[in-house]
């Protein structure tokens, strides 16, 4: 890259990125880039412009339930554990308590660096997760159904210790990553009403306010399934119903 400085134009400055980023840049680079200084490193923010891929009309949907213990669970029964991410967040919280007690300038600086490191880690996890979900939907010619998460903080199914670790920006980010990766693959995405997804039986539709435990157990038809998988199946069928309504014409 080349940049203008007060001393004139500097040319042929090397930059690097992931193989995927470099491939995107080579193909779709558009306009100017911004140079940012952060955490003692220089970052180049470049823009790419990629044409929309036509969305294929899906017959059915892959439902995705987002959570804390399992970051994402699909209606196929695949659970993506949040173990690694939660461990990083726990360590960060402990460090923050220690550093805040100190209150010095260098402690504050270290805290800021750590916070960004944690955010980068979460972003990386979300990228990989979104890719897996989109690849699976594309492979099986399905759309993706997600909960509309605007009300996630109020969700009753989150027990208290979970609320503490709830990072709503991270959920939002995962939704955004899935949406843009799906758009690039021509995979349909639909957001569904999140109410009672975890309390409704995905087989018979009975809603029981006492559910869920870790295992969902229907008091009406006896159906039992992992709570997150049951929720994901409800999200999938709501996605199918919602798509049918929205595309009836
Ligand atoms: Zn039932």
mmCIF file of C-alpha atoms and ligand atoms in Angstrom:
data_model
loop_
_atom_site.group_PDB
_atom_site.id
_atom_site.type_symbol
_atom_site.label_atom_id
_atom_site.label_comp_id
_atom_site.label_asym_id
_atom_site.label_seq_id
_atom_site.Cartn_x
_atom_site.Cartn_y
_atom_site.Cartn_z
ATOM 1 C CA UNK A 1 0.000 0.000 0.000
ATOM 2 C CA UNK A 2 1.011 3.626 -0.221
ATOM 3 C CA UNK A 3 0.093 6.443 2.194
ATOM 4 C CA UNK A 4 0.337 10.194 2.287
ATOM 5 C CA UNK A 5 2.285 11.550 5.233
ATOM 6 C CA UNK A 6 3.435 15.038 6.175
ATOM 7 C CA UNK A 7 6.752 14.012 4.636
ATOM 8 C CA UNK A 8 5.159 13.051 1.322
ATOM 9 C CA UNK A 9 3.984 9.779 -0.184
ATOM 10 C CA UNK A 10 5.309 6.502 1.207
ATOM 11 C CA UNK A 11 5.070 3.687 -1.302
ATOM 12 C CA UNK A 12 5.162 -0.094 -1.283
ATOM 13 C CA UNK A 13 4.504 -0.598 2.417
ATOM 14 C CA UNK A 14 3.866 -4.271 3.126
ATOM 15 C CA UNK A 15 0.672 -5.459 4.805
ATOM 16 C CA UNK A 16 -0.707 -8.884 5.587
ATOM 17 C CA UNK A 17 -3.928 -10.624 6.598
ATOM 18 C CA UNK A 18 -5.548 -14.034 6.675
ATOM 19 C CA UNK A 19 -5.507 -15.993 3.425
ATOM 20 C CA UNK A 20 -9.252 -15.386 3.103
ATOM 21 C CA UNK A 21 -8.937 -11.621 3.632
ATOM 22 C CA UNK A 22 -6.135 -11.360 1.081
ATOM 23 C CA UNK A 23 -8.133 -13.340 -1.482
ATOM 24 C CA UNK A 24 -11.171 -11.062 -0.965
ATOM 25 C CA UNK A 25 -9.023 -7.944 -1.293
ATOM 26 C CA UNK A 26 -7.378 -9.141 -4.485
ATOM 27 C CA UNK A 27 -10.775 -9.775 -6.068
ATOM 28 C CA UNK A 28 -13.178 -7.167 -4.709
ATOM 29 C CA UNK A 29 -11.186 -4.238 -3.317
ATOM 30 C CA UNK A 30 -13.024 -0.929 -3.638
ATOM 31 C CA UNK A 31 -12.002 2.644 -2.894
ATOM 32 C CA UNK A 32 -9.630 3.892 -0.213
ATOM 33 C CA UNK A 33 -8.606 2.231 3.029
ATOM 34 C CA UNK A 34 -8.269 3.606 6.538
ATOM 35 C CA UNK A 35 -5.183 3.143 8.648
ATOM 36 C CA UNK A 36 -5.874 2.687 12.371
ATOM 37 C CA UNK A 37 -3.555 2.590 15.377
ATOM 38 C CA UNK A 38 -4.738 0.274 18.130
ATOM 39 C CA UNK A 39 -3.100 -1.643 20.951
ATOM 40 C CA UNK A 40 0.346 -0.825 19.631
ATOM 41 C CA UNK A 41 -0.430 -2.176 16.155
ATOM 42 C CA UNK A 42 -1.397 -0.703 12.812
ATOM 43 C CA UNK A 43 -4.577 -1.973 11.162
ATOM 44 C CA UNK A 44 -5.704 -1.365 7.620
ATOM 45 C CA UNK A 45 -9.492 -1.163 7.192
ATOM 46 C CA UNK A 46 -10.244 -1.939 3.553
ATOM 47 C CA UNK A 47 -13.603 -2.103 1.801
ATOM 48 C CA UNK A 48 -14.691 -4.809 -0.607
ATOM 49 C CA UNK A 49 -17.820 -4.784 -2.733
ATOM 50 C CA UNK A 50 -19.371 -8.132 -3.601
ATOM 51 C CA UNK A 51 -22.446 -8.525 -5.808
ATOM 52 C CA UNK A 52 -25.516 -10.192 -4.278
ATOM 53 C CA UNK A 53 -26.118 -13.838 -5.058
ATOM 54 C CA UNK A 54 -29.781 -14.693 -5.834
ATOM 55 C CA UNK A 55 -31.468 -16.289 -2.810
ATOM 56 C CA UNK A 56 -32.622 -19.859 -3.448
ATOM 57 C CA UNK A 57 -36.209 -20.573 -2.305
ATOM 58 C CA UNK A 58 -35.865 -23.127 0.513
ATOM 59 C CA UNK A 59 -38.246 -26.027 1.241
ATOM 60 C CA UNK A 60 -37.184 -26.265 4.846
ATOM 61 C CA UNK A 61 -35.060 -24.484 7.426
ATOM 62 C CA UNK A 62 -32.101 -25.148 9.655
ATOM 63 C CA UNK A 63 -33.096 -23.709 13.052
ATOM 64 C CA UNK A 64 -30.354 -22.178 15.200
ATOM 65 C CA UNK A 65 -30.747 -21.613 18.941
ATOM 66 C CA UNK A 66 -28.211 -19.245 20.518
ATOM 67 C CA UNK A 67 -27.133 -19.628 24.136
ATOM 68 C CA UNK A 68 -24.326 -19.436 26.648
ATOM 69 C CA UNK A 69 -23.433 -23.026 27.516
ATOM 70 C CA UNK A 70 -23.984 -23.950 23.889
ATOM 71 C CA UNK A 71 -23.244 -20.907 21.744
ATOM 72 C CA UNK A 72 -25.300 -22.346 18.916
ATOM 73 C CA UNK A 73 -27.427 -25.472 18.657
ATOM 74 C CA UNK A 74 -29.010 -26.534 15.376
ATOM 75 C CA UNK A 75 -32.289 -28.319 14.763
ATOM 76 C CA UNK A 76 -30.165 -31.193 13.391
ATOM 77 C CA UNK A 77 -28.909 -31.695 16.944
ATOM 78 C CA UNK A 78 -25.422 -30.236 16.456
ATOM 79 C CA UNK A 79 -24.268 -28.335 19.536
ATOM 80 C CA UNK A 80 -21.411 -25.815 19.415
ATOM 81 C CA UNK A 81 -20.061 -25.552 22.941
ATOM 82 C CA UNK A 82 -19.204 -22.186 24.479
ATOM 83 C CA UNK A 83 -16.633 -23.779 26.806
ATOM 84 C CA UNK A 84 -13.525 -22.139 25.328
ATOM 85 C CA UNK A 85 -15.091 -18.706 25.059
ATOM 86 C CA UNK A 86 -16.611 -18.856 28.532
ATOM 87 C CA UNK A 87 -13.240 -19.839 30.024
ATOM 88 C CA UNK A 88 -11.573 -16.822 28.394
ATOM 89 C CA UNK A 89 -14.320 -14.569 29.734
ATOM 90 C CA UNK A 90 -14.026 -16.004 33.232
ATOM 91 C CA UNK A 91 -10.251 -15.427 33.293
ATOM 92 C CA UNK A 92 -10.804 -11.907 32.029
ATOM 93 C CA UNK A 93 -13.348 -11.166 34.765
ATOM 94 C CA UNK A 94 -10.968 -12.364 37.452
ATOM 95 C CA UNK A 95 -8.161 -10.240 36.056
ATOM 96 C CA UNK A 96 -10.456 -7.227 35.852
ATOM 97 C CA UNK A 97 -11.369 -7.531 39.516
ATOM 98 C CA UNK A 98 -7.683 -7.618 40.487
ATOM 99 C CA UNK A 99 -6.717 -4.704 38.233
ATOM 100 C CA UNK A 100 -9.657 -2.540 39.208
ATOM 101 C CA UNK A 101 -8.633 -2.897 42.830
ATOM 102 C CA UNK A 102 -5.218 -1.538 41.834
ATOM 103 C CA UNK A 103 -6.689 1.370 39.846
ATOM 104 C CA UNK A 104 -3.358 2.519 38.373
ATOM 105 C CA UNK A 105 -2.908 3.896 34.878
ATOM 106 C CA UNK A 106 -0.976 0.871 33.657
ATOM 107 C CA UNK A 107 -3.650 -1.406 35.106
ATOM 108 C CA UNK A 108 -6.261 0.462 33.087
ATOM 109 C CA UNK A 109 -4.182 0.130 29.931
ATOM 110 C CA UNK A 110 -3.740 -3.577 30.460
ATOM 111 C CA UNK A 111 -7.477 -3.939 31.038
ATOM 112 C CA UNK A 112 -8.269 -2.221 27.770
ATOM 113 C CA UNK A 113 -5.885 -4.489 25.886
ATOM 114 C CA UNK A 114 -7.392 -7.562 27.505
ATOM 115 C CA UNK A 115 -10.916 -6.474 26.684
ATOM 116 C CA UNK A 116 -10.021 -6.138 23.027
ATOM 117 C CA UNK A 117 -8.238 -9.466 23.043
ATOM 118 C CA UNK A 118 -11.347 -11.117 24.442
ATOM 119 C CA UNK A 119 -13.489 -9.381 21.815
ATOM 120 C CA UNK A 120 -11.182 -10.575 19.018
ATOM 121 C CA UNK A 121 -11.389 -14.110 20.335
ATOM 122 C CA UNK A 122 -15.206 -13.954 20.450
ATOM 123 C CA UNK A 123 -15.280 -12.518 16.926
ATOM 124 C CA UNK A 124 -13.108 -15.349 15.636
ATOM 125 C CA UNK A 125 -15.367 -17.933 17.296
ATOM 126 C CA UNK A 126 -18.434 -16.272 15.751
ATOM 127 C CA UNK A 127 -16.860 -16.266 12.280
ATOM 128 C CA UNK A 128 -16.135 -19.988 12.451
ATOM 129 C CA UNK A 129 -19.563 -20.784 13.876
ATOM 130 C CA UNK A 130 -21.395 -18.735 11.259
ATOM 131 C CA UNK A 131 -19.405 -20.413 8.519
ATOM 132 C CA UNK A 132 -20.312 -23.898 9.749
ATOM 133 C CA UNK A 133 -24.016 -23.039 9.999
ATOM 134 C CA UNK A 134 -24.145 -21.438 6.544
ATOM 135 C CA UNK A 135 -22.147 -24.247 4.919
ATOM 136 C CA UNK A 136 -24.529 -26.843 6.364
ATOM 137 C CA UNK A 137 -27.635 -24.954 5.211
ATOM 138 C CA UNK A 138 -26.150 -24.470 1.740
ATOM 139 C CA UNK A 139 -25.130 -28.139 1.457
ATOM 140 C CA UNK A 140 -28.659 -29.302 2.302
ATOM 141 C CA UNK A 141 -30.453 -26.568 0.284
ATOM 142 C CA UNK A 142 -32.188 -25.179 3.363
ATOM 143 C CA UNK A 143 -32.731 -21.673 4.677
ATOM 144 C CA UNK A 144 -31.574 -20.562 8.137
ATOM 145 C CA UNK A 145 -34.010 -19.598 10.895
ATOM 146 C CA UNK A 146 -32.748 -17.447 13.766
ATOM 147 C CA UNK A 147 -34.477 -15.935 16.754
ATOM 148 C CA UNK A 148 -35.174 -12.246 16.658
ATOM 149 C CA UNK A 149 -32.894 -11.400 19.570
ATOM 150 C CA UNK A 150 -33.916 -7.876 20.417
ATOM 151 C CA UNK A 151 -35.399 -9.148 23.661
ATOM 152 C CA UNK A 152 -32.686 -11.608 24.612
ATOM 153 C CA UNK A 153 -31.831 -9.982 27.926
ATOM 154 C CA UNK A 154 -35.322 -10.682 29.167
ATOM 155 C CA UNK A 155 -35.340 -14.317 28.275
ATOM 156 C CA UNK A 156 -36.561 -16.335 31.218
ATOM 157 C CA UNK A 157 -34.593 -19.416 30.303
ATOM 158 C CA UNK A 158 -31.325 -17.804 31.279
ATOM 159 C CA UNK A 159 -30.537 -18.640 34.862
ATOM 160 C CA UNK A 160 -28.826 -15.991 36.967
ATOM 161 C CA UNK A 161 -25.169 -17.000 36.608
ATOM 162 C CA UNK A 162 -25.714 -17.067 32.864
ATOM 163 C CA UNK A 163 -27.048 -13.524 32.794
ATOM 164 C CA UNK A 164 -23.728 -12.348 34.139
ATOM 165 C CA UNK A 165 -21.859 -13.815 31.184
ATOM 166 C CA UNK A 166 -24.392 -12.631 28.650
ATOM 167 C CA UNK A 167 -22.730 -10.505 26.009
ATOM 168 C CA UNK A 168 -25.531 -9.335 23.808
ATOM 169 C CA UNK A 169 -23.176 -7.735 21.264
ATOM 170 C CA UNK A 170 -21.711 -11.177 20.683
ATOM 171 C CA UNK A 171 -25.127 -12.668 19.908
ATOM 172 C CA UNK A 172 -25.876 -9.770 17.644
ATOM 173 C CA UNK A 173 -22.550 -10.234 15.899
ATOM 174 C CA UNK A 174 -23.171 -13.931 15.311
ATOM 175 C CA UNK A 175 -26.517 -13.047 13.719
ATOM 176 C CA UNK A 176 -24.832 -10.461 11.489
ATOM 177 C CA UNK A 177 -22.075 -12.892 10.432
ATOM 178 C CA UNK A 178 -24.611 -15.599 9.586
ATOM 179 C CA UNK A 179 -26.683 -13.081 7.609
ATOM 180 C CA UNK A 180 -23.815 -11.821 5.447
ATOM 181 C CA UNK A 181 -22.230 -15.221 4.873
ATOM 182 C CA UNK A 182 -25.683 -16.563 3.945
ATOM 183 C CA UNK A 183 -26.278 -13.654 1.563
ATOM 184 C CA UNK A 184 -23.005 -14.443 -0.173
ATOM 185 C CA UNK A 185 -23.986 -18.100 -0.527
ATOM 186 C CA UNK A 186 -27.553 -17.357 -1.692
ATOM 187 C CA UNK A 187 -28.992 -18.944 1.465
ATOM 188 C CA UNK A 188 -32.269 -17.527 2.812
ATOM 189 C CA UNK A 189 -32.299 -16.195 6.398
ATOM 190 C CA UNK A 190 -35.444 -15.551 8.401
ATOM 191 C CA UNK A 191 -35.823 -14.139 11.924
ATOM 192 C CA UNK A 192 -38.632 -15.616 14.001
ATOM 193 C CA UNK A 193 -40.557 -14.659 17.133
ATOM 194 C CA UNK A 194 -38.423 -15.925 20.049
ATOM 195 C CA UNK A 195 -41.230 -16.242 22.601
ATOM 196 C CA UNK A 196 -41.526 -19.648 24.295
ATOM 197 C CA UNK A 197 -39.159 -21.368 21.857
ATOM 198 C CA UNK A 198 -37.715 -23.244 24.812
ATOM 199 C CA UNK A 199 -41.038 -24.002 26.513
ATOM 200 C CA UNK A 200 -42.890 -25.339 23.506
ATOM 201 C CA UNK A 201 -42.830 -29.003 22.561
ATOM 202 C CA UNK A 202 -41.363 -29.285 19.073
ATOM 203 C CA UNK A 203 -43.410 -32.412 18.443
ATOM 204 C CA UNK A 204 -46.947 -31.545 19.647
ATOM 205 C CA UNK A 205 -46.806 -27.777 20.251
ATOM 206 C CA UNK A 206 -47.792 -27.962 23.925
ATOM 207 C CA UNK A 207 -46.370 -25.031 25.959
ATOM 208 C CA UNK A 208 -45.326 -25.674 29.549
ATOM 209 C CA UNK A 209 -44.043 -22.680 31.529
ATOM 210 C CA UNK A 210 -42.059 -24.994 33.811
ATOM 211 C CA UNK A 211 -39.815 -26.156 31.027
ATOM 212 C CA UNK A 212 -36.972 -26.186 30.332
ATOM 213 C CA UNK A 213 -34.499 -28.079 32.373
ATOM 214 C CA UNK A 214 -31.391 -29.250 30.592
ATOM 215 C CA UNK A 215 -33.618 -31.843 28.970
ATOM 216 C CA UNK A 216 -36.957 -30.750 27.601
ATOM 217 C CA UNK A 217 -39.711 -33.158 28.619
ATOM 218 C CA UNK A 218 -43.226 -32.633 27.275
ATOM 219 C CA UNK A 219 -45.926 -33.141 29.922
ATOM 220 C CA UNK A 220 -48.499 -33.647 27.178
ATOM 221 C CA UNK A 221 -47.039 -36.119 24.666
ATOM 222 C CA UNK A 222 -43.973 -37.377 26.536
ATOM 223 C CA UNK A 223 -41.487 -36.158 23.927
ATOM 224 C CA UNK A 224 -38.009 -35.648 25.397
ATOM 225 C CA UNK A 225 -35.033 -33.923 23.811
ATOM 226 C CA UNK A 226 -32.050 -31.782 24.765
ATOM 227 C CA UNK A 227 -33.576 -28.380 25.655
ATOM 228 C CA UNK A 228 -31.497 -26.425 23.129
ATOM 229 C CA UNK A 229 -32.206 -28.909 20.331
ATOM 230 C CA UNK A 230 -35.943 -28.749 21.078
ATOM 231 C CA UNK A 231 -35.756 -24.929 20.924
ATOM 232 C CA UNK A 232 -33.832 -25.062 17.634
ATOM 233 C CA UNK A 233 -36.492 -27.368 16.155
ATOM 234 C CA UNK A 234 -39.191 -24.853 17.118
ATOM 235 C CA UNK A 235 -37.169 -22.080 15.507
ATOM 236 C CA UNK A 236 -36.828 -24.187 12.335
ATOM 237 C CA UNK A 237 -40.577 -24.806 12.046
ATOM 238 C CA UNK A 238 -41.365 -21.147 12.771
ATOM 239 C CA UNK A 239 -38.920 -20.255 10.022
ATOM 240 C CA UNK A 240 -40.721 -22.505 7.562
ATOM 241 C CA UNK A 241 -44.140 -21.102 8.550
ATOM 242 C CA UNK A 242 -42.884 -17.509 8.453
ATOM 243 C CA UNK A 243 -41.289 -17.981 5.043
ATOM 244 C CA UNK A 244 -44.500 -19.509 3.642
ATOM 245 C CA UNK A 245 -46.508 -16.489 4.873
ATOM 246 C CA UNK A 246 -43.990 -13.957 3.593
ATOM 247 C CA UNK A 247 -43.678 -15.592 0.154
ATOM 248 C CA UNK A 248 -47.263 -16.770 -0.389
ATOM 249 C CA UNK A 249 -47.705 -14.532 -3.413
HETATM 250 ZN ZN1 LIG B 1 -45.396 -32.690 23.235
#
